[in-house]
mmCIF file of C-alpha atoms in Angstrom:
data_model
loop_
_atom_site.group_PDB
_atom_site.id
_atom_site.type_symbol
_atom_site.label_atom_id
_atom_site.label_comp_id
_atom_site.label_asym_id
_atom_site.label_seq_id
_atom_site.Cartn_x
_atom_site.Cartn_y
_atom_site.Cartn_z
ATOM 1 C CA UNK A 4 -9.405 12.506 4.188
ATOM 2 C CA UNK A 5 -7.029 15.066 5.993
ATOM 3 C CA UNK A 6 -6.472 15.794 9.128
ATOM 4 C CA UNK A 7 -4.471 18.305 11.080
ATOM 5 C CA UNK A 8 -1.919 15.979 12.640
ATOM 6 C CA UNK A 9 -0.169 13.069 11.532
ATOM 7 C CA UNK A 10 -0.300 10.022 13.259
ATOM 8 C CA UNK A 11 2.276 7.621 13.244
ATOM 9 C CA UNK A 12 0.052 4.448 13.089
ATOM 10 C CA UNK A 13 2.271 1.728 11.858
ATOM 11 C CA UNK A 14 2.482 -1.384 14.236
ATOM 12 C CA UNK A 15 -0.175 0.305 16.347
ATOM 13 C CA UNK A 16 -3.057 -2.113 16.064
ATOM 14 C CA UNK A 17 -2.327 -4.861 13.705
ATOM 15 C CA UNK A 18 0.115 -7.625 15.052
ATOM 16 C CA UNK A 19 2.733 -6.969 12.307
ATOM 17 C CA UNK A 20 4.899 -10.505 12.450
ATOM 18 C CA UNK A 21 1.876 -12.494 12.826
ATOM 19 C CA UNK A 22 2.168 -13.963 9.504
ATOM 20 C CA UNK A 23 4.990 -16.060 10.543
ATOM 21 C CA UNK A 24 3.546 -17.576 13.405
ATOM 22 C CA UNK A 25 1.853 -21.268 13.227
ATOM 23 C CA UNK A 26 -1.557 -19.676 13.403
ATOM 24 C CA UNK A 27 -0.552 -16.909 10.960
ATOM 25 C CA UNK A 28 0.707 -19.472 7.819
ATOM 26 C CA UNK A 29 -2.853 -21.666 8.586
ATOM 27 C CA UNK A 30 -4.571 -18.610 7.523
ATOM 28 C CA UNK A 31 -2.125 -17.622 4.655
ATOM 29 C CA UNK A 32 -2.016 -21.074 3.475
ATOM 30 C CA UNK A 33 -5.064 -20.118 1.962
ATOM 31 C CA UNK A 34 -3.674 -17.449 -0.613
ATOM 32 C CA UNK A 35 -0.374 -19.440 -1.227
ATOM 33 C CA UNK A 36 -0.064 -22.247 -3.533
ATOM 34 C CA UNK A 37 2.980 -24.035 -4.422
ATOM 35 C CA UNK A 38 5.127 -20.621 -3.220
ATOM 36 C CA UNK A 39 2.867 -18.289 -5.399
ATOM 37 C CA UNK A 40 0.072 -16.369 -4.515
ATOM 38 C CA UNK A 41 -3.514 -17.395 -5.626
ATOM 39 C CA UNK A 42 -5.047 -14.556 -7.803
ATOM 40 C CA UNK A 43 -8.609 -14.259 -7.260
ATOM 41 C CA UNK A 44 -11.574 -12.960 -9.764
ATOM 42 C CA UNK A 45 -13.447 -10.261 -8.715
ATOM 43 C CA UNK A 46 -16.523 -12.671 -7.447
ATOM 44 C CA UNK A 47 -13.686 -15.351 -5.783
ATOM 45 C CA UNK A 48 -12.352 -15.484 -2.379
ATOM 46 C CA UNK A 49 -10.381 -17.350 -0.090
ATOM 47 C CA UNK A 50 -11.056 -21.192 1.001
ATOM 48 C CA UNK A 51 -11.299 -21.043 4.672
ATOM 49 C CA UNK A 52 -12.003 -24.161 7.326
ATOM 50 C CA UNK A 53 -14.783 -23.682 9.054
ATOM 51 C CA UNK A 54 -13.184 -22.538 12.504
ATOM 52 C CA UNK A 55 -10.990 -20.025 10.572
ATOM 53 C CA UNK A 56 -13.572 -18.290 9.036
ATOM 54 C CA UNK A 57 -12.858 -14.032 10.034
ATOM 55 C CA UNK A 58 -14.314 -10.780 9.217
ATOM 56 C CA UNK A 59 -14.383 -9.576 5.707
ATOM 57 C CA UNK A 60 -13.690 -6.077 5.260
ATOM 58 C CA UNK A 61 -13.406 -4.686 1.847
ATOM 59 C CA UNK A 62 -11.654 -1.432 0.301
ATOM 60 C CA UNK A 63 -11.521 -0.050 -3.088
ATOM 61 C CA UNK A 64 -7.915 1.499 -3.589
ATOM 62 C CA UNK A 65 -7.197 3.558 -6.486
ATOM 63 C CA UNK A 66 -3.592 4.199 -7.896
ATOM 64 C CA UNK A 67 -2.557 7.728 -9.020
ATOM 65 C CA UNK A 68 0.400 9.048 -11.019
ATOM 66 C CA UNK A 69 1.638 10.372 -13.950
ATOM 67 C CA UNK A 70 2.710 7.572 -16.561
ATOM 68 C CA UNK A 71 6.078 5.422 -16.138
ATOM 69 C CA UNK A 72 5.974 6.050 -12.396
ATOM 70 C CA UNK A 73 5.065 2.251 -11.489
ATOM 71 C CA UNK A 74 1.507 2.215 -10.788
ATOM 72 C CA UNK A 75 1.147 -1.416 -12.740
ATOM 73 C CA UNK A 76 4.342 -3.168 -11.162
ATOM 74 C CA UNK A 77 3.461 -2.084 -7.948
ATOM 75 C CA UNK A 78 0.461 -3.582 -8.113
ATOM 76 C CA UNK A 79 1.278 -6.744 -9.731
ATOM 77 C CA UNK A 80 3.778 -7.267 -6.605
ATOM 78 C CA UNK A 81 1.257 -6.127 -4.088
ATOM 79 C CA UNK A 82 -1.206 -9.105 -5.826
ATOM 80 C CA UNK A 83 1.452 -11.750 -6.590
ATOM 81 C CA UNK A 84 1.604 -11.041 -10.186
ATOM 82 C CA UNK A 85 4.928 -11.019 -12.072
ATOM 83 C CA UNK A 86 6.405 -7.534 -12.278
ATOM 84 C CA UNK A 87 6.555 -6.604 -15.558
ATOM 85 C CA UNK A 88 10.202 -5.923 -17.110
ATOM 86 C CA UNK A 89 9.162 -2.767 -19.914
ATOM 87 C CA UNK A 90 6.898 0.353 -19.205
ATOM 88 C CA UNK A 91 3.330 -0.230 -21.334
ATOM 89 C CA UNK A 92 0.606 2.090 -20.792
ATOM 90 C CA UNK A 93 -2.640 1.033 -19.340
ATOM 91 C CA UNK A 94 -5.185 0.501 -21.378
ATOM 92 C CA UNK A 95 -8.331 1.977 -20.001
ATOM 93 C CA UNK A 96 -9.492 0.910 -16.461
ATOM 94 C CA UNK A 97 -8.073 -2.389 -15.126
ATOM 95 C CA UNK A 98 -8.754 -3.935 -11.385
ATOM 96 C CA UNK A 99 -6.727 -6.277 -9.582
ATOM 97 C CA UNK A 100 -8.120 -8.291 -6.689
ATOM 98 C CA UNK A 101 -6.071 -9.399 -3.261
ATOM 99 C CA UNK A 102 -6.875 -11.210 -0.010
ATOM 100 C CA UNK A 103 -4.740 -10.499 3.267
ATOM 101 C CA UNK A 104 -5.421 -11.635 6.802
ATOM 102 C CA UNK A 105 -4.505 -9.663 9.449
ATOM 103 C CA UNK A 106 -4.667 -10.139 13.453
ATOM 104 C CA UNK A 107 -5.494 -7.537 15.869
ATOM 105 C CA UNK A 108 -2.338 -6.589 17.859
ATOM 106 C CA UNK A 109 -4.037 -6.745 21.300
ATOM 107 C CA UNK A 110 -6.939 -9.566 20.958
ATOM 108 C CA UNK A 111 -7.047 -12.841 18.976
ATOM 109 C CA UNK A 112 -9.414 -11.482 16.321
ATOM 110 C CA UNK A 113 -8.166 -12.153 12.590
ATOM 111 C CA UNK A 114 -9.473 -10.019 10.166
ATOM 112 C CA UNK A 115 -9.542 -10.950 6.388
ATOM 113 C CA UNK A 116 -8.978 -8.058 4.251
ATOM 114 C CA UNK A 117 -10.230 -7.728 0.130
ATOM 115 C CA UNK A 118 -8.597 -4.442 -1.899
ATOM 116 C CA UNK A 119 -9.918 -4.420 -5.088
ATOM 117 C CA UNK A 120 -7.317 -1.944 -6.647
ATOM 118 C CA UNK A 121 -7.846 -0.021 -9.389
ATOM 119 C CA UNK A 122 -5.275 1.319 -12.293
ATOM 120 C CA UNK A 123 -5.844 3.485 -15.270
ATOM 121 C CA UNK A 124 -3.730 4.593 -18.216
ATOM 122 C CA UNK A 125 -3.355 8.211 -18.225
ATOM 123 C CA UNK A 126 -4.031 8.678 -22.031
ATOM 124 C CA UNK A 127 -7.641 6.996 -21.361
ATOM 125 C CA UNK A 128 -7.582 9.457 -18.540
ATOM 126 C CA UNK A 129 -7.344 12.291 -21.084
ATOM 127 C CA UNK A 130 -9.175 10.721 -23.227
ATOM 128 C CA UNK A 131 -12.105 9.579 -21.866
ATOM 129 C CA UNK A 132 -13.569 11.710 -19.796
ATOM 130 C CA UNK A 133 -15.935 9.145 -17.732
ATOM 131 C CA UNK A 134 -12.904 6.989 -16.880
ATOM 132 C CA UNK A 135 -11.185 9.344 -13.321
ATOM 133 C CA UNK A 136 -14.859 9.895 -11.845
ATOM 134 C CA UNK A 137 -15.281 5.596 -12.243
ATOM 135 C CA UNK A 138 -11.901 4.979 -10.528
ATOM 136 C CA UNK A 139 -12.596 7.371 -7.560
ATOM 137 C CA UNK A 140 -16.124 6.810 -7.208
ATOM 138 C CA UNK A 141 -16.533 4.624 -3.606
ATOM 139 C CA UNK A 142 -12.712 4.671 -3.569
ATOM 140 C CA UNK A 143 -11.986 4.062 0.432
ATOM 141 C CA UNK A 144 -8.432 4.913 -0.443
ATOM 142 C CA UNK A 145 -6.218 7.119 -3.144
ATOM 143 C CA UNK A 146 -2.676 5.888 -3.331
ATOM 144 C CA UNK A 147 -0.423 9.104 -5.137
ATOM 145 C CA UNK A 148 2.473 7.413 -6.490
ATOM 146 C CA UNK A 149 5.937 9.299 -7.229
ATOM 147 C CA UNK A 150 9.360 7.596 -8.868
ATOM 148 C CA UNK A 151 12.267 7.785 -6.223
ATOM 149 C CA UNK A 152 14.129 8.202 -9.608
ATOM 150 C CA UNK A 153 11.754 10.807 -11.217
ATOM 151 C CA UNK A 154 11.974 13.985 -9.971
ATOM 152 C CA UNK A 155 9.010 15.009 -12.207
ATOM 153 C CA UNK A 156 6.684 12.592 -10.908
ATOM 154 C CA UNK A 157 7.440 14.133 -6.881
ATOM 155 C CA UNK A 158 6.504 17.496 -8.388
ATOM 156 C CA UNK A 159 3.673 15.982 -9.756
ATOM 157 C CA UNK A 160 2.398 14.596 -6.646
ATOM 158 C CA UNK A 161 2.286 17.981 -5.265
ATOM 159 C CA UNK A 162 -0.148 19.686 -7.830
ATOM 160 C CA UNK A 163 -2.164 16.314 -7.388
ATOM 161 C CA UNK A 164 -2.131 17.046 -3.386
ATOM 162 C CA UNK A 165 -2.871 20.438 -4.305
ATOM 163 C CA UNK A 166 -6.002 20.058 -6.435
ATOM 164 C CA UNK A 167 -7.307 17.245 -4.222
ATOM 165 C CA UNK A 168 -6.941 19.853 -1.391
ATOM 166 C CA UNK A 169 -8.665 22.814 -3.502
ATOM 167 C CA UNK A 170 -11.606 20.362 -4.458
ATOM 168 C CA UNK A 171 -12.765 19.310 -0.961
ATOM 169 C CA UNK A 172 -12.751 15.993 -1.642
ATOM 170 C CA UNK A 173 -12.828 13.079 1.481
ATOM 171 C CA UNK A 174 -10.733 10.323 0.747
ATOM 172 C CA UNK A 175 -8.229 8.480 2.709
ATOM 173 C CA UNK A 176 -5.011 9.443 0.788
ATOM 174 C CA UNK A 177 -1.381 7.752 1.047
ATOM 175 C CA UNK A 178 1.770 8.352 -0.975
ATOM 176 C CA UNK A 179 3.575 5.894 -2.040
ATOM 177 C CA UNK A 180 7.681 6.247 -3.684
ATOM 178 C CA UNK A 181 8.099 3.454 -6.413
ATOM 179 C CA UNK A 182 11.370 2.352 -7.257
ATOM 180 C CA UNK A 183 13.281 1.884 -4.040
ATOM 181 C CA UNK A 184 15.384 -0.943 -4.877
ATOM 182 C CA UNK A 185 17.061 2.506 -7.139
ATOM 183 C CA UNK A 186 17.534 4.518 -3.938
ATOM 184 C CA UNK A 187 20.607 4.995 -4.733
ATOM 185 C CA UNK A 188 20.018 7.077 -7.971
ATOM 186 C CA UNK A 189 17.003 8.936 -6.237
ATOM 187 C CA UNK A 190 16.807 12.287 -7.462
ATOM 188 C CA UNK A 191 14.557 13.197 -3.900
ATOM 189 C CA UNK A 192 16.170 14.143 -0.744
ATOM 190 C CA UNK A 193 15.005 13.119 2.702
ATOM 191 C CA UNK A 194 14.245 16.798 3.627
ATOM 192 C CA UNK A 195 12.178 17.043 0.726
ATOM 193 C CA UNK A 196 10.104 14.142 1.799
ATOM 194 C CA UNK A 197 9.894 15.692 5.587
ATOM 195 C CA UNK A 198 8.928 18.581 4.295
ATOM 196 C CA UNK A 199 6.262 16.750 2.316
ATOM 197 C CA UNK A 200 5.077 15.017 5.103
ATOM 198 C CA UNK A 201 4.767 17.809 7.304
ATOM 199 C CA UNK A 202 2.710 19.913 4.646
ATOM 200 C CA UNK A 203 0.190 17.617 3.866
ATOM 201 C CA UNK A 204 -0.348 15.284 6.945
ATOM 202 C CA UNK A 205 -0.175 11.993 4.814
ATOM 203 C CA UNK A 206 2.531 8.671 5.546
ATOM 204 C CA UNK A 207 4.281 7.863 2.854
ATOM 205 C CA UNK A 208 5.453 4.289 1.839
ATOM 206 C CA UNK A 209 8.520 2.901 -0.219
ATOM 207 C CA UNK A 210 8.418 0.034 -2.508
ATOM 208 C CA UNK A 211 10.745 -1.784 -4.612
ATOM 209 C CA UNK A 212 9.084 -2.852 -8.003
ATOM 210 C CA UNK A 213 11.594 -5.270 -8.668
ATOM 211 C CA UNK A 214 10.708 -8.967 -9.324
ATOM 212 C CA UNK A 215 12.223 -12.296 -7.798
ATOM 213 C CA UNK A 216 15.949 -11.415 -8.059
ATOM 214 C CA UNK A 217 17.310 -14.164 -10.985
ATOM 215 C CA UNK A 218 19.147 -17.396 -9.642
ATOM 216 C CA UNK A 219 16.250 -17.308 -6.148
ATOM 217 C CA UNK A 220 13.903 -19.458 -7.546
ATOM 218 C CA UNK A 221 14.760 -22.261 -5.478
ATOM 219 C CA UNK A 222 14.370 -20.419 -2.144
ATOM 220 C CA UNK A 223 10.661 -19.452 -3.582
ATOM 221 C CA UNK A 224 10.109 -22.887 -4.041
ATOM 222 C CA UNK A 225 11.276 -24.150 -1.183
ATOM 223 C CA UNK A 226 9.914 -21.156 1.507
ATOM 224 C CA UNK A 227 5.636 -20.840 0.449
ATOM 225 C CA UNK A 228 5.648 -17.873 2.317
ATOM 226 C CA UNK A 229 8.765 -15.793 0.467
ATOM 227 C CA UNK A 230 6.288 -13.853 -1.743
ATOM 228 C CA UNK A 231 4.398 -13.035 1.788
ATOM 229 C CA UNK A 232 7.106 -11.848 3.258
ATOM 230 C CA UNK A 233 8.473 -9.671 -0.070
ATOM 231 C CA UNK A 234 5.214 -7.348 0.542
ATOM 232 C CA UNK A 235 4.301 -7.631 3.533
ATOM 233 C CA UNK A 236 5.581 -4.616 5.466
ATOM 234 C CA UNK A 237 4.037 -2.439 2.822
ATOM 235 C CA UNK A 238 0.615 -4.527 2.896
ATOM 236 C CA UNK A 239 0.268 -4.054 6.813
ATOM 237 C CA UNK A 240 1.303 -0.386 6.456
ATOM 238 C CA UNK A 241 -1.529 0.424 4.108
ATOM 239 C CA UNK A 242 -4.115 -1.744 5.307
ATOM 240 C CA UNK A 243 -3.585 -0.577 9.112
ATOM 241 C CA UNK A 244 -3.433 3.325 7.812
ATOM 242 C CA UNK A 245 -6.889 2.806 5.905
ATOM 243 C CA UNK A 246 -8.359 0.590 9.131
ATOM 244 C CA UNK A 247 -7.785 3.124 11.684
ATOM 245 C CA UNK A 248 -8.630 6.113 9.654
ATOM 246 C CA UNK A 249 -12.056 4.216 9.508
ATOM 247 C CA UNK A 250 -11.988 3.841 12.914
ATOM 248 C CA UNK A 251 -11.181 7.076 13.404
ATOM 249 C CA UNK A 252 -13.945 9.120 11.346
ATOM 250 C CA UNK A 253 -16.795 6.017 12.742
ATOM 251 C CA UNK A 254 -15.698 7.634 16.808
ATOM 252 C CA UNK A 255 -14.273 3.936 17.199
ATOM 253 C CA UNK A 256 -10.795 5.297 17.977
ATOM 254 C CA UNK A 257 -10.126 8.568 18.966
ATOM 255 C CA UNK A 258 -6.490 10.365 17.324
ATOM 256 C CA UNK A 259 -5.519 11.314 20.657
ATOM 257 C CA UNK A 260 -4.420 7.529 21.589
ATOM 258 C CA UNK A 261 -2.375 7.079 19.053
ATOM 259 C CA UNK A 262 1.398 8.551 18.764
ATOM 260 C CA UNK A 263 2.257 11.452 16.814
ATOM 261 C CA UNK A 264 4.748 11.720 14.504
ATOM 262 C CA UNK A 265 6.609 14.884 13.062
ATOM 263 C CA UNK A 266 9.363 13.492 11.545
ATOM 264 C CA UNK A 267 11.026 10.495 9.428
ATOM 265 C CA UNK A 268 12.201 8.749 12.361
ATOM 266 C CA UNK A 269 15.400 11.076 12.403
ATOM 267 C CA UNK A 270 17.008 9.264 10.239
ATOM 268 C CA UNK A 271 19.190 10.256 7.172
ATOM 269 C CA UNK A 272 18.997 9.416 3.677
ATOM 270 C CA UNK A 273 21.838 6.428 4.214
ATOM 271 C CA UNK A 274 20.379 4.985 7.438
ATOM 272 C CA UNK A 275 16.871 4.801 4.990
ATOM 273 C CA UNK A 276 18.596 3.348 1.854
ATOM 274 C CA UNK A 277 19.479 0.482 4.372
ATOM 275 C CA UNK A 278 15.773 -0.331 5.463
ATOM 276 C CA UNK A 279 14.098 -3.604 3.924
ATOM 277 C CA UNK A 280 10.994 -4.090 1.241
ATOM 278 C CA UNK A 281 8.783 -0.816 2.737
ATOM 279 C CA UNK A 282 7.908 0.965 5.391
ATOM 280 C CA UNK A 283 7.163 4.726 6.456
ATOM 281 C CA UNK A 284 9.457 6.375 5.953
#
């Protein structure tokens, strides 16, 4: 899904700090266990009281990008998996499953979100022809991933943009830049990421794939919520984006309420290096 005008959406709706509240950790209580993140089956879900029970609203998400460019460890910390330490190439189709709760910004509804997200290997891509039309079909969401330290994989994400553009198809689409904790060694400007932005309407998130830094296991142990907080800028970002695009194309909201945003907050490429887990950038 395109449209001809960004909207800067983040923090718009969804109550972003929520999560730390009293109210907030009842509900996230329920996907934490011991300071690690339940991982649910594709038939599980979340054990909720009674008088906590919210909407369910579901989204398949598929993961694009060439190979090596993090699709796999940025899902694994998006889930509460460990992030895997060596590059190995997906085999064939796999799906990962992930509960977050959410409240409205300006009411007391909680929502309870489910992305099922989906990540293929690119040789099985080649390979097998059957295996890109089963990722995409009913996908609510595309994420196209680039490296911060692979210059390839931005130019990459441009012929994707391209032919997704040329083939007229309707899908909520988000970029995301692996590899942020490297910032330092990115091989992409900041002008080259406006300039992005600007061309093909889309926000684009930043992620470190790195795991719990070594010698922090105690303050994981201690703190239940320090995996929620490692992801959740980036999890509030992408679920509010898909939300009020939703919104959007159902007449629920209407683009013109919402603030519009032409640049990368104006900031340069040290003032971003600086900026915590992910955000827009």
């Amino acid at each position: 899904m395109a449209s001809d005008q960004y909207y800067d959406l983040s923090g718009s709706q969804f109550d972003s700090s929520w999560f730390k509240t009293a109210a907030g950790k009842e509900y996230f209580s329920s996907i934490v266990r011991k300071g690690k993140r339940r991982i649910y089956g594709l038939l599980e879900r979340p054990s909720l009281p009674p008088h906590l029970i919210p909407e369910l609203i579901s989204y398949k998400v598929f993961l694009s990008g060439k190979a090596g460019v993090g699709k796999t460890s940025t899902v694994a910390k998006l889930v509460g998996l460990p992030v895997p330490t060596t590059h190995s190439e997906t085999p064939g189709i796999v799906t990962y499953v992930v509960y977050w709760p959410v409240k409205l910004l300006h009411s007391d509804k909680v929502l309870l979100f489910r992305l099922q997200f989906w990540d293929a290997g690119e040789n099985a891509i080649r390979k097998f022809e059957h295996i890109l039309p089963a990722c995409k079909s009913g996908a609510d969401a595309i994420l196209n991933l680039f490296s911060f330290t692979d210059r390839l994989s931005f130019e990459d994400l441009q012929s994707q943009m391209s032919r997704s553009s040329q083939s007229g198809e309707h899908v909520i689409r988000m970029v995301v830049g692996t590899k942020y904790d490297l910032y330092s060694n990115s091989e992409i400007t900041t002008r080259e990421l406006q300039n992005f932005q600007e061309q093909w309407k889309v926000p684009i998130l930043k992620i470190k794939n790195s795991g719990k830094p070594a010698g922090n296991e105690l303050l994981y142990s201690v703190d239940s919520m320090q995996e929620v907080h490692d992801v959740a800028t980036v999890m509030h970002s992408l679920l509010e984006y898909i939300w009020i695009q939703k919104k959007i194309s159902s007449g629920e909201l209407r683009p013109e309420d919402l603030i519009t945003r032409t640049d990368i907050d104006g900031k340069n490429e040290g003032e971003l290096s600086d900026e915590l887990e992910a955000s827009y950038v």
